């Protein structure tokens, strides 16, 4: 047996890695009018611009069930649950309540990824790789925490309507009160989504996005993740530029933003996650 990793569907992990490493995924909820859809489980066709679309976290009961099943599968070795930032979602708080209800504070360790999307997925992968190597619960937990604390995330947003509606941007008042910003670049700072730069054109914004990621990676080893929402061409361009600027990077994961994040970021969003030092 080995420590089992649980994460949420915002992690956007490729299915082959999830299966290979035995990671358990708990779905976030997308609310379309009066209908609740489980991300990655139920079929859905979302109009991301609709006012009636929103998101919600899994309930403590759903997470308790997931943790209980994972703990049983671990054979008692324990569970590390890596969730999206508590600044962006109630998922981590639901997880904490679930662990309390279980009385499992010692055997189920929670990790705030300080991010979302692959910024949650890469710490979960770091933990899963550590668990696969036979590490103890404490060491697996530390691997996830280290990856979460050292990662950098930058996101180019194509349109601002969803950000305005969702209220996830911590600098929202200043951002929306400022002059027209057609292509904002955001960054995650200690789990909060903040405005990094205001850029007039998408082409210039892509250049800025790549430059920010390259600076964060430095000259040493790094793992990079690139995500997008219905912007495959832009993502491929970003990947090509990153490969040219960061020849030392051997692993670039790619994924689409899932609906639970897409509702807030909007179509055309492209994000880059950098984990300096690689898997550690």
Coordinates of C-alpha atoms in Angstrom, one line a residue, residues 14-275:
X14 CA -4.3 14.4 -17.8
X15 CA -6.3 11.2 -17.5
X16 CA -3.3 9.0 -18.2
X17 CA -1.3 10.5 -15.3
X18 CA -4.3 10.2 -13.0
X19 CA -4.7 6.5 -13.8
X20 CA -1.0 5.8 -13.6
X21 CA -0.5 7.4 -10.2
X22 CA -3.8 6.4 -8.7
X23 CA -5.0 10.0 -8.0
X24 CA -8.6 10.4 -6.8
X25 CA -10.5 13.3 -8.3
X26 CA -13.4 15.0 -6.5
X27 CA -15.6 17.0 -8.9
X28 CA -16.4 20.7 -8.5
X29 CA -19.9 21.9 -9.2
X30 CA -21.0 24.1 -12.1
X31 CA -24.4 25.6 -11.6
X32 CA -26.4 26.3 -14.7
X33 CA -29.7 27.9 -13.6
X34 CA -31.2 25.4 -11.2
X35 CA -29.1 22.5 -12.5
X36 CA -26.0 21.3 -10.7
X37 CA -23.4 19.6 -12.9
X38 CA -20.4 17.7 -11.6
X39 CA -17.2 18.8 -13.5
X40 CA -15.6 15.8 -15.2
X41 CA -18.5 13.5 -14.4
X42 CA -21.7 14.9 -16.0
X43 CA -22.1 16.0 -19.6
X44 CA -22.3 19.7 -20.0
X45 CA -22.5 22.3 -22.7
X46 CA -21.8 25.7 -21.1
X47 CA -22.4 29.2 -22.4
X48 CA -19.6 30.9 -20.4
X49 CA -21.0 34.4 -21.0
X50 CA -24.4 33.5 -19.4
X51 CA -25.3 35.3 -16.2
X52 CA -27.0 32.2 -14.8
X53 CA -23.8 30.2 -14.8
X54 CA -21.8 29.9 -11.5
X55 CA -19.7 27.5 -9.5
X56 CA -19.7 25.9 -6.1
X57 CA -17.4 23.7 -4.0
X58 CA -17.9 20.0 -3.1
X59 CA -19.8 19.6 0.2
X60 CA -18.0 18.3 3.3
X61 CA -20.0 15.1 2.9
X62 CA -18.7 14.6 -0.7
X63 CA -15.1 15.1 0.4
X64 CA -15.6 12.9 3.5
X65 CA -16.7 10.1 1.2
X66 CA -13.7 10.6 -1.0
X67 CA -11.2 10.8 1.8
X68 CA -12.8 7.7 3.5
X69 CA -12.5 5.7 0.3
X70 CA -8.9 6.9 -0.3
X71 CA -7.9 6.1 3.3
X72 CA -9.2 2.6 3.0
X73 CA -7.3 2.1 -0.3
X74 CA -4.1 3.3 1.3
X75 CA -4.2 0.5 3.7
X76 CA -3.7 2.9 6.5
X77 CA -0.7 4.7 5.0
X78 CA -2.7 7.9 4.8
X79 CA -4.1 10.5 2.4
X80 CA -2.8 13.8 1.1
X81 CA -5.6 16.0 -0.3
X82 CA -4.4 18.9 -2.5
X83 CA -7.1 21.5 -3.3
X84 CA -7.4 24.8 -5.0
X85 CA -6.7 28.0 -3.1
X86 CA -8.9 28.7 -0.2
X87 CA -8.8 32.3 -1.4
X88 CA -10.7 31.3 -4.6
X89 CA -13.0 28.5 -3.4
X90 CA -14.6 27.0 -0.3
X91 CA -13.3 23.5 -1.3
X92 CA -10.4 23.6 1.2
X93 CA -12.7 24.6 4.0
X94 CA -15.1 21.8 3.1
X95 CA -12.2 19.5 3.2
X96 CA -11.2 20.7 6.7
X97 CA -14.7 20.1 7.9
X98 CA -14.7 16.6 6.4
X99 CA -11.5 15.7 8.1
X100 CA -12.9 17.0 11.4
X101 CA -16.0 15.0 11.0
X102 CA -13.9 11.9 10.3
X103 CA -11.6 12.6 13.3
X104 CA -8.8 11.9 10.8
X105 CA -6.5 14.9 11.3
X106 CA -3.4 12.7 11.6
X107 CA -4.1 10.4 8.6
X108 CA -5.7 12.8 6.1
X109 CA -3.4 15.9 5.5
X110 CA -4.8 18.9 3.6
X111 CA -2.8 21.1 1.3
X112 CA -3.8 24.5 0.0
X113 CA -2.2 24.6 -3.4
X114 CA -2.3 28.4 -3.4
X115 CA -3.6 28.1 -7.0
X116 CA -6.1 26.5 -9.3
X117 CA -5.9 24.5 -12.5
X118 CA -2.5 23.1 -13.1
X119 CA -1.3 25.2 -10.2
X120 CA -3.2 22.6 -8.1
X121 CA -2.4 19.7 -10.4
X122 CA 1.4 20.0 -10.2
X123 CA 1.5 19.9 -6.4
X124 CA -0.8 16.9 -6.5
X125 CA 1.5 15.3 -9.1
X126 CA 4.6 16.1 -6.9
X127 CA 2.8 14.3 -4.0
X128 CA 1.8 11.4 -6.1
X129 CA 5.3 10.8 -7.5
X130 CA 6.6 11.0 -3.9
X131 CA 4.0 8.4 -2.8
X132 CA 4.8 6.1 -5.7
X133 CA 8.4 6.1 -4.6
X134 CA 7.3 4.8 -1.2
X135 CA 7.6 8.0 0.8
X136 CA 6.0 8.4 4.2
X137 CA 2.8 10.4 4.7
X138 CA 4.8 13.3 6.1
X139 CA 7.2 13.3 3.2
X140 CA 4.4 13.2 0.6
X141 CA 2.6 16.1 2.4
X142 CA 5.9 18.1 2.3
X143 CA 6.4 17.4 -1.4
X144 CA 3.0 18.9 -2.1
X145 CA 3.5 21.9 0.1
X146 CA 6.9 22.7 -1.3
X147 CA 5.6 22.5 -4.9
X148 CA 2.6 24.7 -4.0
X149 CA 4.8 27.4 -2.3
X150 CA 7.4 27.5 -5.0
X151 CA 5.2 27.6 -8.1
X152 CA 4.3 30.7 -10.2
X153 CA 1.2 31.1 -12.2
X154 CA 0.4 33.7 -14.9
X155 CA -2.9 34.0 -16.9
X156 CA -3.8 36.0 -19.9
X157 CA -7.5 36.7 -20.0
X158 CA -9.2 37.6 -23.3
X159 CA -12.3 39.3 -21.9
X160 CA -13.0 40.8 -18.5
X161 CA -16.8 40.2 -18.1
X162 CA -16.5 36.9 -16.2
X163 CA -13.9 38.4 -13.8
X164 CA -16.1 41.3 -13.0
X165 CA -19.1 39.0 -12.4
X166 CA -17.3 36.3 -10.4
X167 CA -15.4 38.7 -8.0
X168 CA -12.4 36.4 -7.8
X169 CA -9.8 39.2 -8.6
X170 CA -8.5 40.7 -5.4
X171 CA -7.6 44.0 -7.0
X172 CA -11.0 44.2 -8.7
X173 CA -12.0 47.7 -7.6
X174 CA -8.8 49.3 -9.0
X175 CA -8.8 47.1 -12.0
X176 CA -12.3 47.8 -13.2
X177 CA -12.1 51.5 -12.3
X178 CA -9.0 52.0 -14.4
X179 CA -8.7 52.8 -18.0
X180 CA -9.9 50.2 -20.5
X181 CA -7.8 47.1 -20.3
X182 CA -8.4 44.8 -23.3
X183 CA -5.9 42.0 -22.4
X184 CA -5.0 41.8 -18.7
X185 CA -2.3 39.5 -17.4
X186 CA -3.1 38.1 -14.0
X187 CA -0.9 36.2 -11.5
X188 CA -1.5 34.1 -8.4
X189 CA 0.1 35.6 -5.3
X190 CA -0.3 33.5 -2.1
X191 CA -3.5 32.0 -3.5
X192 CA -5.0 35.3 -4.5
X193 CA -5.7 36.3 -8.1
X194 CA -4.1 39.7 -8.8
X195 CA -3.6 42.0 -11.8
X196 CA 0.0 41.8 -13.0
X197 CA 0.0 44.0 -16.1
X198 CA -2.3 45.9 -18.4
X199 CA -1.6 45.2 -22.0
X200 CA -3.4 46.7 -25.0
X201 CA -3.1 43.9 -27.6
X202 CA -3.3 40.1 -27.4
X203 CA 0.0 39.6 -29.3
X204 CA 1.9 41.9 -26.9
X205 CA 0.2 40.1 -24.0
X206 CA 1.4 36.7 -25.2
X207 CA 5.0 38.1 -25.3
X208 CA 4.6 39.4 -21.8
X209 CA 3.1 36.1 -20.6
X210 CA 6.1 34.1 -22.0
X211 CA 8.6 36.6 -20.5
X212 CA 7.0 36.3 -17.1
X213 CA 7.1 32.5 -17.2
X214 CA 10.7 32.4 -18.5
X215 CA 11.8 34.7 -15.7
X216 CA 10.1 32.6 -13.1
X217 CA 11.7 29.4 -14.4
X218 CA 15.2 30.8 -14.3
X219 CA 18.1 28.9 -15.8
X220 CA 17.7 25.6 -13.8
X221 CA 15.4 22.7 -14.1
X222 CA 11.7 23.4 -14.1
X223 CA 8.3 21.9 -14.9
X224 CA 5.9 24.0 -16.9
X225 CA 2.2 23.7 -17.4
X226 CA 0.2 25.5 -20.1
X227 CA -3.6 25.7 -20.0
X228 CA -6.2 27.4 -22.2
X229 CA -9.9 27.6 -22.8
X230 CA -10.8 27.3 -26.5
X231 CA -7.4 28.9 -27.4
X232 CA -5.3 26.0 -28.7
X233 CA -3.4 28.0 -31.2
X234 CA -2.4 30.6 -28.6
X235 CA -1.4 27.8 -26.2
X236 CA 0.8 26.1 -28.9
X237 CA 2.4 29.5 -29.7
X238 CA 3.2 29.9 -26.0
X239 CA 4.6 26.4 -25.7
X240 CA 6.8 26.9 -28.8
X241 CA 8.2 30.2 -27.4
X242 CA 8.8 28.6 -24.0
X243 CA 10.7 25.7 -25.5
X244 CA 12.9 28.1 -27.4
X245 CA 13.6 30.3 -24.3
X246 CA 13.8 27.5 -21.8
X247 CA 15.8 24.6 -23.5
X248 CA 16.5 23.1 -20.1
X249 CA 12.8 22.4 -19.5
X250 CA 12.1 18.7 -20.3
X251 CA 8.5 18.5 -19.3
X252 CA 5.6 20.7 -20.4
X253 CA 2.1 19.6 -19.4
X254 CA -0.8 20.9 -21.4
X255 CA -4.5 21.0 -20.5
X256 CA -7.7 22.9 -21.1
X257 CA -9.2 24.9 -18.3
X258 CA -12.2 23.0 -17.0
X259 CA -15.7 24.6 -16.8
X260 CA -15.4 25.5 -13.1
X261 CA -12.4 27.8 -13.9
X262 CA -13.7 28.7 -17.4
X263 CA -16.8 30.3 -15.9
X264 CA -14.5 32.8 -14.2
X265 CA -11.7 33.2 -16.8
X266 CA -13.7 33.1 -20.0
X267 CA -13.1 31.8 -23.5
X268 CA -9.6 32.6 -24.9
X269 CA -7.8 32.5 -21.5
X270 CA -4.2 31.1 -21.6
X271 CA -2.3 30.3 -18.4
X272 CA 1.3 29.3 -17.7
X273 CA 2.3 27.5 -14.5
X274 CA 6.0 27.2 -13.6
X275 CA 7.5 24.9 -11.0

